XYZ file of C-alpha atoms in Angstrom:
75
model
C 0.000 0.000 0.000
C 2.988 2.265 -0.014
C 3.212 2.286 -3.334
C -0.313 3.667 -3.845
C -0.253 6.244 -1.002
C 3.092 7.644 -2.640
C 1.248 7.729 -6.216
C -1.446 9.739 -4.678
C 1.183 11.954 -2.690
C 2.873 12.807 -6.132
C -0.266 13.244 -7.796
C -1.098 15.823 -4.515
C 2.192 17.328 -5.440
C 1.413 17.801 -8.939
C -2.028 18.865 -8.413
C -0.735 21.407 -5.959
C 0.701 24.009 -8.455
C -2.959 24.166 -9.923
C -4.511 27.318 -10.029
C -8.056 28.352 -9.487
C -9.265 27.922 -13.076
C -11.981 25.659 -14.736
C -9.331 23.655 -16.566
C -6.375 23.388 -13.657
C -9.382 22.434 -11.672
C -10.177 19.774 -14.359
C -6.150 18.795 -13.998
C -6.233 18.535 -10.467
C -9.227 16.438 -9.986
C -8.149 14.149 -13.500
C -5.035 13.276 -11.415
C -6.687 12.286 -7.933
C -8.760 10.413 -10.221
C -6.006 8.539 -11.935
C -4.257 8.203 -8.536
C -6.840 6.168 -6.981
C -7.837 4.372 -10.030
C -3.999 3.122 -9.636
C -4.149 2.163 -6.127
C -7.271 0.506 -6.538
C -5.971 -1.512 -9.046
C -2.460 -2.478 -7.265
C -5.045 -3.880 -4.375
C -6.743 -5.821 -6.649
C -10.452 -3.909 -6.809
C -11.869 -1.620 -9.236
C -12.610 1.988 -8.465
C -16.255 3.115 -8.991
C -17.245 -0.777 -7.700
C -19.436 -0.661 -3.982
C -17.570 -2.577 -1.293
C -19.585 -3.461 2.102
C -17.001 -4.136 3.604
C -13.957 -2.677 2.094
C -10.591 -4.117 2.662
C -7.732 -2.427 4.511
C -5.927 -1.426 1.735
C -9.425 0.421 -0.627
C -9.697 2.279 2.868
C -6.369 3.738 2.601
C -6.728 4.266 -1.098
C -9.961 6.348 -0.286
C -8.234 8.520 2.615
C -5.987 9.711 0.228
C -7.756 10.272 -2.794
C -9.690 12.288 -0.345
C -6.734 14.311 0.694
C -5.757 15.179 -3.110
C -9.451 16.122 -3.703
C -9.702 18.566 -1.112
C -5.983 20.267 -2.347
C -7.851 20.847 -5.758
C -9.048 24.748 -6.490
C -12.554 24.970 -5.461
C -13.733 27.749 -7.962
């Protein structure tokens, strides 16, 4: 799971030179997106798929696409 947290963490880093515009917006949230679609993936799930009961691993995956999401521009 390090792996994913540290591809969200450089996507947060990336994200954070965004300015608050429509399309660095777009950038921003694009690259949580692609983040957590990542992570997801290296724990074996897809993104976008309900979990009752999520694993460990999708929990950490969503705590940190939060994170990016909320380092996005908001207007």
């Amino acid at each position: 799971m390090k792996i994913c947290f540290l591809a969200i963490l450089a996507a947060l880093l990336l994200a954070g030179d965004a300015i608050a515009e429509p399309a660095a917006r777009g950038k921003c949230h694009s690259a949580c997106e692609k983040a957590v679609k990542k992570c997801y993936k290296k724990a074996g799930h897809k993104w976008g798929a309900p979990l009752a009961n999520p694993p460990a691993p999708i929990i950490v995956c969503n705590k940190a696409f939060g994170a990016c999401q909320s380092t996005c521009p908001r207007s």
